[in-house]
Amino acid sequence: MAESSPVKGAVPAPRAELRGSAPVRGTEAAGDQAPGLDADADVHAGPDADTARRPDADPASHPDADPAYCPGPGVGPDGDPGPDPGPGPASTTAPRHLPPRTGVAALSPRYQVGAALALAVVAVAVCVHVGIVFLHVAPSNTVTKAHGKAIDDWIYPEFEQNWKLFAPNPLQQNIAVQVRAQIRGADGGSRTTGWYDLSAQDGREIDGNLVPSHTQQNELRRAWDFFTATHDGSARPVGLRGALAETYLRRVVVMRLERGAVHGGEAVERVQVRSRTTNVPPPKWSTDKVSTSPVYRVLSWWSVPDGATEGGTR
């Protein structure tokens, strides 16, 4: 058969590869066919293309690698420990300032001991007082029989206990204790004061006071009740405590006078006490008829010895 002549312009078939020659790599073949293709691909691929061409970027190239493994800050890229970062900066924390001590803790040890001793003495005194008051109001027992006089000396007259608050028929009178005095002046002269209503003074101090003192409420009243309970209508003592009651009442009124009626350089020589008793008017719906005129009980003059405001019986 006659061979056909090649058509003009036809592309010749590729030649057979020579035996023993190495296969042509795809990239080299592509480079031979399109010389500018790799350059354009590098320009448009950016850094991802370079990363993709790195052999260590492909997880399949490291079959022993753990996908969840993340090296720490001190571990190198190959898992080797990195350089020792060295010790950190020294701590610069400012020293703590303790709060200032207050109260007894702020005192020196010597004064703390003194305060502790003072508190101990006060605690013992309170316990002793409470115990004596308990023995005074308790029924007769062995202790009160053996030490009754000592208990009475402690209780009377300042700490006397009674139960008049629970009386079924309370007192329906207003009793005011009044006093006047003879005062010796700095020039040697003498003068007599007017009547001072001590009960009215206590009433003014209590009026409007939410927490009035026990002294303002009871001292003068108890002193007068103690006196009338130990004296008859003629002011003669009727019991063993008559002299004590008179001394106590005199001491109370002299102390009040020295605070309000005596000036510098003056002294109280004698005092006279009287009571002014007025019945409380009954309510309008009551049929009781009582006199509202005041009744006075005037005692004799009492001489005031030196140190009359101090404790004790004279």
PDB file of C-alpha atoms in Angstrom:
ATOM      1  CA  MET A   1       0.000   0.000   0.000  1.00  0.00           C
ATOM      2  CA  ALA A   2       1.316   3.303  -0.854  1.00  0.00           C
ATOM      3  CA  GLU A   3       2.060   5.565   2.022  1.00  0.00           C
ATOM      4  CA  SER A   4       0.066   8.705   2.300  1.00  0.00           C
ATOM      5  CA  SER A   5       1.988  11.844   2.347  1.00  0.00           C
ATOM      6  CA  PRO A   6       1.686  14.007   5.420  1.00  0.00           C
ATOM      7  CA  VAL A   7      -0.838  16.738   5.303  1.00  0.00           C
ATOM      8  CA  LYS A   8       0.651  20.103   5.210  1.00  0.00           C
ATOM      9  CA  GLY A   9       0.172  21.982   8.498  1.00  0.00           C
ATOM     10  CA  ALA A  10      -0.674  18.916  10.619  1.00  0.00           C
ATOM     11  CA  VAL A  11       0.867  18.549  14.079  1.00  0.00           C
ATOM     12  CA  PRO A  12       3.328  15.708  14.177  1.00  0.00           C
ATOM     13  CA  ALA A  13       2.744  12.893  16.708  1.00  0.00           C
ATOM     14  CA  PRO A  14       4.987  12.771  19.761  1.00  0.00           C
ATOM     15  CA  ARG A  15       8.050  10.736  19.464  1.00  0.00           C
ATOM     16  CA  ALA A  16       8.423   7.627  21.503  1.00  0.00           C
ATOM     17  CA  GLU A  17      10.436   8.005  24.643  1.00  0.00           C
ATOM     18  CA  LEU A  18      13.879   6.653  24.497  1.00  0.00           C
ATOM     19  CA  ARG A  19      14.443   3.501  26.477  1.00  0.00           C
ATOM     20  CA  GLY A  20      16.263   4.158  29.791  1.00  0.00           C
ATOM     21  CA  SER A  21      15.465   7.805  29.936  1.00  0.00           C
ATOM     22  CA  ALA A  22      13.865   9.246  33.133  1.00  0.00           C
ATOM     23  CA  PRO A  23      10.216  10.220  33.010  1.00  0.00           C
ATOM     24  CA  VAL A  24       9.537  13.847  32.536  1.00  0.00           C
ATOM     25  CA  ARG A  25       8.229  15.541  35.790  1.00  0.00           C
ATOM     26  CA  GLY A  26       4.946  17.212  35.583  1.00  0.00           C
ATOM     27  CA  THR A  27       6.225  20.545  36.711  1.00  0.00           C
ATOM     28  CA  GLU A  28       9.055  20.455  34.218  1.00  0.00           C
ATOM     29  CA  ALA A  29       6.702  19.479  31.454  1.00  0.00           C
ATOM     30  CA  ALA A  30       4.373  22.235  32.414  1.00  0.00           C
ATOM     31  CA  GLY A  31       7.327  24.562  32.463  1.00  0.00           C
ATOM     32  CA  ASP A  32       8.280  23.497  28.972  1.00  0.00           C
ATOM     33  CA  GLN A  33       4.762  23.919  27.600  1.00  0.00           C
ATOM     34  CA  ALA A  34       3.854  27.186  29.562  1.00  0.00           C
ATOM     35  CA  PRO A  35       6.941  28.967  30.705  1.00  0.00           C
ATOM     36  CA  GLY A  36       5.002  31.821  32.370  1.00  0.00           C
ATOM     37  CA  LEU A  37       2.440  29.732  34.222  1.00  0.00           C
ATOM     38  CA  ASP A  38       4.479  29.187  37.446  1.00  0.00           C
ATOM     39  CA  ALA A  39       5.286  32.858  37.803  1.00  0.00           C
ATOM     40  CA  ASP A  40       1.652  33.852  37.519  1.00  0.00           C
ATOM     41  CA  ALA A  41       0.589  31.159  39.990  1.00  0.00           C
ATOM     42  CA  ASP A  42       3.133  32.361  42.541  1.00  0.00           C
ATOM     43  CA  VAL A  43       1.922  35.932  42.219  1.00  0.00           C
ATOM     44  CA  HIS A  44      -1.765  35.089  42.756  1.00  0.00           C
ATOM     45  CA  ALA A  45      -1.365  32.293  45.307  1.00  0.00           C
ATOM     46  CA  GLY A  46       0.368  34.476  47.907  1.00  0.00           C
ATOM     47  CA  PRO A  47       1.786  33.016  51.127  1.00  0.00           C
ATOM     48  CA  ASP A  48      -0.625  30.068  51.136  1.00  0.00           C
ATOM     49  CA  ALA A  49       1.008  28.638  48.089  1.00  0.00           C
ATOM     50  CA  ASP A  50       4.427  28.820  49.693  1.00  0.00           C
ATOM     51  CA  THR A  51       3.073  27.145  52.807  1.00  0.00           C
ATOM     52  CA  ALA A  52       1.502  24.432  50.734  1.00  0.00           C
ATOM     53  CA  ARG A  53       4.829  23.719  49.004  1.00  0.00           C
ATOM     54  CA  ARG A  54       6.663  23.332  52.377  1.00  0.00           C
ATOM     55  CA  PRO A  55       7.143  19.651  53.070  1.00  0.00           C
ATOM     56  CA  ASP A  56       6.562  20.036  56.826  1.00  0.00           C
ATOM     57  CA  ALA A  57       3.213  21.820  56.305  1.00  0.00           C
ATOM     58  CA  ASP A  58       1.516  18.662  55.116  1.00  0.00           C
ATOM     59  CA  PRO A  59       0.300  16.510  58.054  1.00  0.00           C
ATOM     60  CA  ALA A  60       0.634  13.449  55.878  1.00  0.00           C
ATOM     61  CA  SER A  61       4.380  14.004  55.648  1.00  0.00           C
ATOM     62  CA  HIS A  62       4.592  13.439  59.467  1.00  0.00           C
ATOM     63  CA  PRO A  63       2.693  10.232  60.128  1.00  0.00           C
ATOM     64  CA  ASP A  64       3.546  10.324  63.872  1.00  0.00           C
ATOM     65  CA  ALA A  65       2.299  13.887  64.440  1.00  0.00           C
ATOM     66  CA  ASP A  66      -0.683  14.486  66.753  1.00  0.00           C
ATOM     67  CA  PRO A  67      -3.208  16.901  65.201  1.00  0.00           C
ATOM     68  CA  ALA A  68      -4.200  18.165  68.696  1.00  0.00           C
ATOM     69  CA  TYR A  69      -0.610  18.799  69.748  1.00  0.00           C
ATOM     70  CA  CYS A  70       0.258  22.443  70.274  1.00  0.00           C
ATOM     71  CA  PRO A  71       3.770  23.283  71.473  1.00  0.00           C
ATOM     72  CA  GLY A  72       3.976  25.480  74.540  1.00  0.00           C
ATOM     73  CA  PRO A  73       5.737  28.791  74.752  1.00  0.00           C
ATOM     74  CA  GLY A  74       8.990  27.112  75.817  1.00  0.00           C
ATOM     75  CA  VAL A  75       8.910  24.381  73.124  1.00  0.00           C
ATOM     76  CA  GLY A  76      10.545  24.749  69.728  1.00  0.00           C
ATOM     77  CA  PRO A  77       8.883  24.000  66.408  1.00  0.00           C
ATOM     78  CA  ASP A  78      10.274  20.416  66.379  1.00  0.00           C
ATOM     79  CA  GLY A  79       9.076  19.644  69.976  1.00  0.00           C
ATOM     80  CA  ASP A  80      12.444  20.371  71.520  1.00  0.00           C
ATOM     81  CA  PRO A  81      12.412  22.514  74.667  1.00  0.00           C
ATOM     82  CA  GLY A  82      13.181  26.102  73.892  1.00  0.00           C
ATOM     83  CA  PRO A  83      15.562  28.376  75.697  1.00  0.00           C
ATOM     84  CA  ASP A  84      15.015  28.948  79.424  1.00  0.00           C
ATOM     85  CA  PRO A  85      13.183  32.258  79.807  1.00  0.00           C
ATOM     86  CA  GLY A  86      15.032  32.843  83.079  1.00  0.00           C
ATOM     87  CA  PRO A  87      13.633  34.135  86.360  1.00  0.00           C
ATOM     88  CA  GLY A  88      10.880  36.729  86.209  1.00  0.00           C
ATOM     89  CA  PRO A  89      11.164  40.220  87.631  1.00  0.00           C
ATOM     90  CA  ALA A  90      11.376  40.518  91.405  1.00  0.00           C
ATOM     91  CA  SER A  91       8.088  41.142  93.250  1.00  0.00           C
ATOM     92  CA  THR A  92       7.529  44.805  93.950  1.00  0.00           C
ATOM     93  CA  THR A  93       4.415  44.459  96.167  1.00  0.00           C
ATOM     94  CA  ALA A  94       4.209  47.351  98.641  1.00  0.00           C
ATOM     95  CA  PRO A  95       4.275  46.426 102.353  1.00  0.00           C
ATOM     96  CA  ARG A  96       0.850  46.156 103.989  1.00  0.00           C
ATOM     97  CA  HIS A  97      -0.031  48.819 106.559  1.00  0.00           C
ATOM     98  CA  LEU A  98      -1.937  47.462 109.556  1.00  0.00           C
ATOM     99  CA  PRO A  99      -4.888  49.572 110.772  1.00  0.00           C
ATOM    100  CA  PRO A 100      -4.241  51.637 113.908  1.00  0.00           C
ATOM    101  CA  ARG A 101      -5.184  50.008 117.181  1.00  0.00           C
ATOM    102  CA  THR A 102      -8.085  51.464 119.132  1.00  0.00           C
ATOM    103  CA  GLY A 103      -9.536  51.085 122.597  1.00  0.00           C
ATOM    104  CA  VAL A 104      -7.615  49.179 125.223  1.00  0.00           C
ATOM    105  CA  ALA A 105      -5.414  47.618 122.540  1.00  0.00           C
ATOM    106  CA  ALA A 106      -3.948  51.062 121.789  1.00  0.00           C
ATOM    107  CA  LEU A 107      -2.629  51.400 125.344  1.00  0.00           C
ATOM    108  CA  SER A 108       0.824  50.426 126.424  1.00  0.00           C
ATOM    109  CA  PRO A 109       1.167  47.051 128.181  1.00  0.00           C
ATOM    110  CA  ARG A 110       1.408  48.754 131.569  1.00  0.00           C
ATOM    111  CA  TYR A 111      -1.872  50.613 131.085  1.00  0.00           C
ATOM    112  CA  GLN A 112      -3.507  47.505 129.650  1.00  0.00           C
ATOM    113  CA  VAL A 113      -2.702  45.682 132.872  1.00  0.00           C
ATOM    114  CA  GLY A 114      -4.145  48.592 134.865  1.00  0.00           C
ATOM    115  CA  ALA A 115      -7.330  48.602 132.795  1.00  0.00           C
ATOM    116  CA  ALA A 116      -7.694  44.848 133.232  1.00  0.00           C
ATOM    117  CA  LEU A 117      -7.303  45.167 137.002  1.00  0.00           C
ATOM    118  CA  ALA A 118      -9.860  48.001 137.127  1.00  0.00           C
ATOM    119  CA  LEU A 119     -12.372  45.947 135.159  1.00  0.00           C
ATOM    120  CA  ALA A 120     -11.762  42.988 137.444  1.00  0.00           C
ATOM    121  CA  VAL A 121     -12.394  45.133 140.544  1.00  0.00           C
ATOM    122  CA  VAL A 122     -15.615  46.526 139.053  1.00  0.00           C
ATOM    123  CA  ALA A 123     -16.803  43.033 138.114  1.00  0.00           C
ATOM    124  CA  VAL A 124     -16.128  41.745 141.631  1.00  0.00           C
ATOM    125  CA  ALA A 125     -17.934  44.735 143.193  1.00  0.00           C
ATOM    126  CA  VAL A 126     -20.973  44.206 140.963  1.00  0.00           C
ATOM    127  CA  CYS A 127     -21.096  40.518 141.817  1.00  0.00           C
ATOM    128  CA  VAL A 128     -20.839  41.266 145.545  1.00  0.00           C
ATOM    129  CA  HIS A 129     -23.605  43.890 145.341  1.00  0.00           C
ATOM    130  CA  VAL A 130     -25.949  41.605 143.412  1.00  0.00           C
ATOM    131  CA  GLY A 131     -25.298  38.818 145.891  1.00  0.00           C
ATOM    132  CA  ILE A 132     -26.017  41.025 148.921  1.00  0.00           C
ATOM    133  CA  VAL A 133     -29.239  42.364 147.359  1.00  0.00           C
ATOM    134  CA  PHE A 134     -30.325  38.797 146.660  1.00  0.00           C
ATOM    135  CA  LEU A 135     -29.705  37.823 150.279  1.00  0.00           C
ATOM    136  CA  HIS A 136     -31.625  40.906 151.437  1.00  0.00           C
ATOM    137  CA  VAL A 137     -34.790  40.104 149.467  1.00  0.00           C
ATOM    138  CA  ALA A 138     -34.539  36.325 149.921  1.00  0.00           C
ATOM    139  CA  PRO A 139     -36.410  34.567 152.740  1.00  0.00           C
ATOM    140  CA  SER A 140     -34.640  34.136 156.040  1.00  0.00           C
ATOM    141  CA  ASN A 141     -31.862  31.577 155.789  1.00  0.00           C
ATOM    142  CA  THR A 142     -28.635  30.577 157.490  1.00  0.00           C
ATOM    143  CA  VAL A 143     -26.556  33.245 155.741  1.00  0.00           C
ATOM    144  CA  THR A 144     -28.925  36.116 156.536  1.00  0.00           C
ATOM    145  CA  LYS A 145     -29.161  34.997 160.152  1.00  0.00           C
ATOM    146  CA  ALA A 146     -25.382  34.938 160.521  1.00  0.00           C
ATOM    147  CA  HIS A 147     -24.637  38.132 158.552  1.00  0.00           C
ATOM    148  CA  GLY A 148     -27.905  40.061 158.744  1.00  0.00           C
ATOM    149  CA  LYS A 149     -26.330  43.200 160.244  1.00  0.00           C
ATOM    150  CA  ALA A 150     -23.638  43.420 157.566  1.00  0.00           C
ATOM    151  CA  ILE A 151     -26.272  42.976 154.848  1.00  0.00           C
ATOM    152  CA  ASP A 152     -28.468  45.728 156.328  1.00  0.00           C
ATOM    153  CA  ASP A 153     -25.506  48.087 156.638  1.00  0.00           C
ATOM    154  CA  TRP A 154     -24.803  47.636 152.921  1.00  0.00           C
ATOM    155  CA  ILE A 155     -28.431  47.966 151.782  1.00  0.00           C
ATOM    156  CA  TYR A 156     -29.692  50.874 153.909  1.00  0.00           C
ATOM    157  CA  PRO A 157     -30.424  53.574 153.071  1.00  0.00           C
ATOM    158  CA  GLU A 158     -29.355  53.881 149.416  1.00  0.00           C
ATOM    159  CA  PHE A 159     -30.268  50.377 148.191  1.00  0.00           C
ATOM    160  CA  GLU A 160     -33.447  49.664 150.134  1.00  0.00           C
ATOM    161  CA  GLN A 161     -35.864  47.294 148.379  1.00  0.00           C
ATOM    162  CA  ASN A 162     -39.661  47.378 148.629  1.00  0.00           C
ATOM    163  CA  TRP A 163     -42.688  46.322 146.637  1.00  0.00           C
ATOM    164  CA  LYS A 164     -44.904  49.427 146.779  1.00  0.00           C
ATOM    165  CA  LEU A 165     -45.071  49.464 142.989  1.00  0.00           C
ATOM    166  CA  PHE A 166     -47.438  46.466 143.149  1.00  0.00           C
ATOM    167  CA  ALA A 167     -49.752  47.930 145.827  1.00  0.00           C
ATOM    168  CA  PRO A 168     -53.461  47.631 144.896  1.00  0.00           C
ATOM    169  CA  ASN A 169     -54.220  51.176 146.074  1.00  0.00           C
ATOM    170  CA  PRO A 170     -51.352  53.418 144.959  1.00  0.00           C
ATOM    171  CA  LEU A 171     -50.583  56.713 146.613  1.00  0.00           C
ATOM    172  CA  GLN A 172     -52.939  59.461 145.464  1.00  0.00           C
ATOM    173  CA  GLN A 173     -51.006  62.406 146.829  1.00  0.00           C
ATOM    174  CA  ASN A 174     -48.366  64.764 145.565  1.00  0.00           C
ATOM    175  CA  ILE A 175     -45.664  65.231 148.186  1.00  0.00           C
ATOM    176  CA  ALA A 176     -43.078  67.935 147.644  1.00  0.00           C
ATOM    177  CA  VAL A 177     -39.976  68.221 149.814  1.00  0.00           C
ATOM    178  CA  GLN A 178     -38.829  71.788 150.433  1.00  0.00           C
ATOM    179  CA  VAL A 179     -35.833  73.175 152.318  1.00  0.00           C
ATOM    180  CA  ARG A 180     -34.414  76.474 153.487  1.00  0.00           C
ATOM    181  CA  ALA A 181     -31.074  77.251 155.105  1.00  0.00           C
ATOM    182  CA  GLN A 182     -29.126  79.684 157.224  1.00  0.00           C
ATOM    183  CA  ILE A 183     -25.938  80.549 155.369  1.00  0.00           C
ATOM    184  CA  ARG A 184     -22.819  82.196 156.765  1.00  0.00           C
ATOM    185  CA  GLY A 185     -21.273  84.585 154.295  1.00  0.00           C
ATOM    186  CA  ALA A 186     -17.615  85.271 153.578  1.00  0.00           C
ATOM    187  CA  ASP A 187     -17.784  88.444 155.711  1.00  0.00           C
ATOM    188  CA  GLY A 188     -19.095  86.525 158.739  1.00  0.00           C
ATOM    189  CA  GLY A 189     -22.708  87.631 158.347  1.00  0.00           C
ATOM    190  CA  SER A 190     -25.649  85.240 158.272  1.00  0.00           C
ATOM    191  CA  ARG A 191     -28.729  85.128 156.052  1.00  0.00           C
ATOM    192  CA  THR A 192     -31.758  82.865 155.722  1.00  0.00           C
ATOM    193  CA  THR A 193     -32.805  81.701 152.293  1.00  0.00           C
ATOM    194  CA  GLY A 194     -36.324  81.185 151.035  1.00  0.00           C
ATOM    195  CA  TRP A 195     -37.926  77.799 150.582  1.00  0.00           C
ATOM    196  CA  TYR A 196     -36.448  75.748 147.755  1.00  0.00           C
ATOM    197  CA  ASP A 197     -38.827  73.195 146.244  1.00  0.00           C
ATOM    198  CA  LEU A 198     -36.424  70.315 145.610  1.00  0.00           C
ATOM    199  CA  SER A 199     -39.173  68.034 144.261  1.00  0.00           C
ATOM    200  CA  ALA A 200     -40.136  70.641 141.656  1.00  0.00           C
ATOM    201  CA  GLN A 201     -36.497  70.845 140.583  1.00  0.00           C
ATOM    202  CA  ASP A 202     -36.418  67.076 140.064  1.00  0.00           C
ATOM    203  CA  GLY A 203     -39.676  67.262 138.123  1.00  0.00           C
ATOM    204  CA  ARG A 204     -38.267  69.858 135.751  1.00  0.00           C
ATOM    205  CA  GLU A 205     -35.202  67.690 135.148  1.00  0.00           C
ATOM    206  CA  ILE A 206     -37.354  64.631 134.406  1.00  0.00           C
ATOM    207  CA  ASP A 207     -39.941  66.394 132.229  1.00  0.00           C
ATOM    208  CA  GLY A 208     -39.192  65.694 128.569  1.00  0.00           C
ATOM    209  CA  ASN A 209     -36.222  63.468 129.404  1.00  0.00           C
ATOM    210  CA  LEU A 210     -36.547  60.051 127.754  1.00  0.00           C
ATOM    211  CA  VAL A 211     -33.928  58.473 130.017  1.00  0.00           C
ATOM    212  CA  PRO A 212     -34.011  60.295 133.372  1.00  0.00           C
ATOM    213  CA  SER A 213     -31.501  59.244 135.965  1.00  0.00           C
ATOM    214  CA  HIS A 214     -32.390  57.086 138.934  1.00  0.00           C
ATOM    215  CA  THR A 215     -31.156  59.851 141.247  1.00  0.00           C
ATOM    216  CA  GLN A 216     -33.522  62.454 139.808  1.00  0.00           C
ATOM    217  CA  GLN A 217     -36.483  60.123 140.153  1.00  0.00           C
ATOM    218  CA  ASN A 218     -35.961  58.466 143.517  1.00  0.00           C
ATOM    219  CA  GLU A 219     -33.204  59.904 145.702  1.00  0.00           C
ATOM    220  CA  LEU A 220     -35.182  62.701 147.360  1.00  0.00           C
ATOM    221  CA  ARG A 221     -38.449  60.762 147.528  1.00  0.00           C
ATOM    222  CA  ARG A 222     -36.802  57.717 149.076  1.00  0.00           C
ATOM    223  CA  ALA A 223     -34.970  59.863 151.611  1.00  0.00           C
ATOM    224  CA  TRP A 224     -38.240  61.442 152.754  1.00  0.00           C
ATOM    225  CA  ASP A 225     -40.084  58.098 152.837  1.00  0.00           C
ATOM    226  CA  PHE A 226     -37.243  56.619 154.884  1.00  0.00           C
ATOM    227  CA  PHE A 227     -37.480  59.488 157.365  1.00  0.00           C
ATOM    228  CA  THR A 228     -41.269  59.331 157.799  1.00  0.00           C
ATOM    229  CA  ALA A 229     -41.137  55.536 158.210  1.00  0.00           C
ATOM    230  CA  THR A 230     -38.684  55.792 161.129  1.00  0.00           C
ATOM    231  CA  HIS A 231     -40.168  58.871 162.901  1.00  0.00           C
ATOM    232  CA  ASP A 232     -43.511  59.679 164.467  1.00  0.00           C
ATOM    233  CA  GLY A 233     -45.654  62.760 163.886  1.00  0.00           C
ATOM    234  CA  SER A 234     -43.440  64.805 166.225  1.00  0.00           C
ATOM    235  CA  ALA A 235     -40.270  63.841 164.284  1.00  0.00           C
ATOM    236  CA  ARG A 236     -39.058  61.570 167.101  1.00  0.00           C
ATOM    237  CA  PRO A 237     -37.277  58.370 165.984  1.00  0.00           C
ATOM    238  CA  VAL A 238     -39.276  55.191 166.575  1.00  0.00           C
ATOM    239  CA  GLY A 239     -36.743  52.608 165.473  1.00  0.00           C
ATOM    240  CA  LEU A 240     -33.093  51.752 165.456  1.00  0.00           C
ATOM    241  CA  ARG A 241     -32.589  53.441 162.094  1.00  0.00           C
ATOM    242  CA  GLY A 242     -34.047  56.817 163.039  1.00  0.00           C
ATOM    243  CA  ALA A 243     -30.655  58.539 163.365  1.00  0.00           C
ATOM    244  CA  LEU A 244     -29.516  57.049 160.056  1.00  0.00           C
ATOM    245  CA  ALA A 245     -32.657  58.325 158.285  1.00  0.00           C
ATOM    246  CA  GLU A 246     -32.194  61.846 159.662  1.00  0.00           C
ATOM    247  CA  THR A 247     -28.532  61.943 158.615  1.00  0.00           C
ATOM    248  CA  TYR A 248     -29.356  60.676 155.148  1.00  0.00           C
ATOM    249  CA  LEU A 249     -32.118  63.245 154.540  1.00  0.00           C
ATOM    250  CA  ARG A 250     -29.941  66.079 155.844  1.00  0.00           C
ATOM    251  CA  ARG A 251     -27.074  65.044 153.599  1.00  0.00           C
ATOM    252  CA  VAL A 252     -29.322  64.999 150.513  1.00  0.00           C
ATOM    253  CA  VAL A 253     -30.787  68.482 151.085  1.00  0.00           C
ATOM    254  CA  VAL A 254     -27.398  70.024 151.947  1.00  0.00           C
ATOM    255  CA  MET A 255     -25.901  68.652 148.746  1.00  0.00           C
ATOM    256  CA  ARG A 256     -28.770  70.216 146.770  1.00  0.00           C
ATOM    257  CA  LEU A 257     -28.296  73.569 148.515  1.00  0.00           C
ATOM    258  CA  GLU A 258     -24.566  73.619 147.900  1.00  0.00           C
ATOM    259  CA  ARG A 259     -25.196  73.139 144.186  1.00  0.00           C
ATOM    260  CA  GLY A 260     -27.780  75.943 143.855  1.00  0.00           C
ATOM    261  CA  ALA A 261     -28.020  78.306 146.832  1.00  0.00           C
ATOM    262  CA  VAL A 262     -24.492  78.638 148.167  1.00  0.00           C
ATOM    263  CA  HIS A 263     -22.008  80.936 146.445  1.00  0.00           C
ATOM    264  CA  GLY A 264     -18.244  81.163 146.718  1.00  0.00           C
ATOM    265  CA  GLY A 265     -16.998  81.656 150.276  1.00  0.00           C
ATOM    266  CA  GLU A 266     -20.367  80.822 151.878  1.00  0.00           C
ATOM    267  CA  ALA A 267     -21.219  77.844 154.082  1.00  0.00           C
ATOM    268  CA  VAL A 268     -24.460  76.212 155.212  1.00  0.00           C
ATOM    269  CA  GLU A 269     -24.890  76.401 159.002  1.00  0.00           C
ATOM    270  CA  ARG A 270     -28.423  75.061 159.520  1.00  0.00           C
ATOM    271  CA  VAL A 271     -31.207  73.613 157.397  1.00  0.00           C
ATOM    272  CA  GLN A 272     -34.948  73.193 157.859  1.00  0.00           C
ATOM    273  CA  VAL A 273     -37.047  70.713 155.904  1.00  0.00           C
ATOM    274  CA  ARG A 274     -40.774  70.651 155.329  1.00  0.00           C
ATOM    275  CA  SER A 275     -43.180  68.649 153.173  1.00  0.00           C
ATOM    276  CA  ARG A 276     -46.102  69.977 151.183  1.00  0.00           C
ATOM    277  CA  THR A 277     -48.799  67.335 150.636  1.00  0.00           C
ATOM    278  CA  THR A 278     -51.618  67.854 148.148  1.00  0.00           C
ATOM    279  CA  ASN A 279     -54.297  65.296 147.339  1.00  0.00           C
ATOM    280  CA  VAL A 280     -54.750  64.386 143.710  1.00  0.00           C
ATOM    281  CA  PRO A 281     -58.170  65.601 142.508  1.00  0.00           C
ATOM    282  CA  PRO A 282     -60.519  62.710 141.659  1.00  0.00           C
ATOM    283  CA  PRO A 283     -61.801  62.326 138.094  1.00  0.00           C
ATOM    284  CA  LYS A 284     -65.055  63.980 137.082  1.00  0.00           C
ATOM    285  CA  TRP A 285     -66.979  60.722 137.016  1.00  0.00           C
ATOM    286  CA  SER A 286     -65.933  59.865 140.618  1.00  0.00           C
ATOM    287  CA  THR A 287     -68.127  60.671 143.614  1.00  0.00           C
ATOM    288  CA  ASP A 288     -65.175  60.942 146.030  1.00  0.00           C
ATOM    289  CA  LYS A 289     -64.753  64.230 147.805  1.00  0.00           C
ATOM    290  CA  VAL A 290     -61.201  65.183 148.821  1.00  0.00           C
ATOM    291  CA  SER A 291     -59.596  68.385 149.970  1.00  0.00           C
ATOM    292  CA  THR A 292     -57.153  69.959 147.547  1.00  0.00           C
ATOM    293  CA  SER A 293     -55.675  72.346 150.107  1.00  0.00           C
ATOM    294  CA  PRO A 294     -51.974  71.693 150.788  1.00  0.00           C
ATOM    295  CA  VAL A 295     -50.882  70.301 154.145  1.00  0.00           C
ATOM    296  CA  TYR A 296     -47.430  71.210 155.478  1.00  0.00           C
ATOM    297  CA  ARG A 297     -45.254  69.269 157.857  1.00  0.00           C
ATOM    298  CA  VAL A 298     -42.380  71.402 159.107  1.00  0.00           C
ATOM    299  CA  LEU A 299     -39.384  69.885 160.865  1.00  0.00           C
ATOM    300  CA  SER A 300     -37.096  71.643 163.286  1.00  0.00           C
ATOM    301  CA  TRP A 301     -33.792  73.246 162.325  1.00  0.00           C
ATOM    302  CA  TRP A 302     -30.860  70.881 161.952  1.00  0.00           C
ATOM    303  CA  SER A 303     -27.292  71.986 162.498  1.00  0.00           C
ATOM    304  CA  VAL A 304     -24.950  71.057 159.671  1.00  0.00           C
ATOM    305  CA  PRO A 305     -21.608  69.695 160.930  1.00  0.00           C
ATOM    306  CA  ASP A 306     -18.458  69.789 158.863  1.00  0.00           C
ATOM    307  CA  GLY A 307     -18.398  67.076 156.241  1.00  0.00           C
ATOM    308  CA  ALA A 308     -22.169  66.629 156.317  1.00  0.00           C
ATOM    309  CA  THR A 309     -22.204  65.644 152.647  1.00  0.00           C
ATOM    310  CA  GLU A 310     -19.901  62.696 153.311  1.00  0.00           C
ATOM    311  CA  GLY A 311     -21.184  59.206 154.085  1.00  0.00           C
ATOM    312  CA  GLY A 312     -21.659  57.732 157.527  1.00  0.00           C
ATOM    313  CA  THR A 313     -23.874  58.312 160.544  1.00  0.00           C
ATOM    314  CA  ARG A 314     -23.186  61.232 162.880  1.00  0.00           C
TER     315      ARG A 314
END
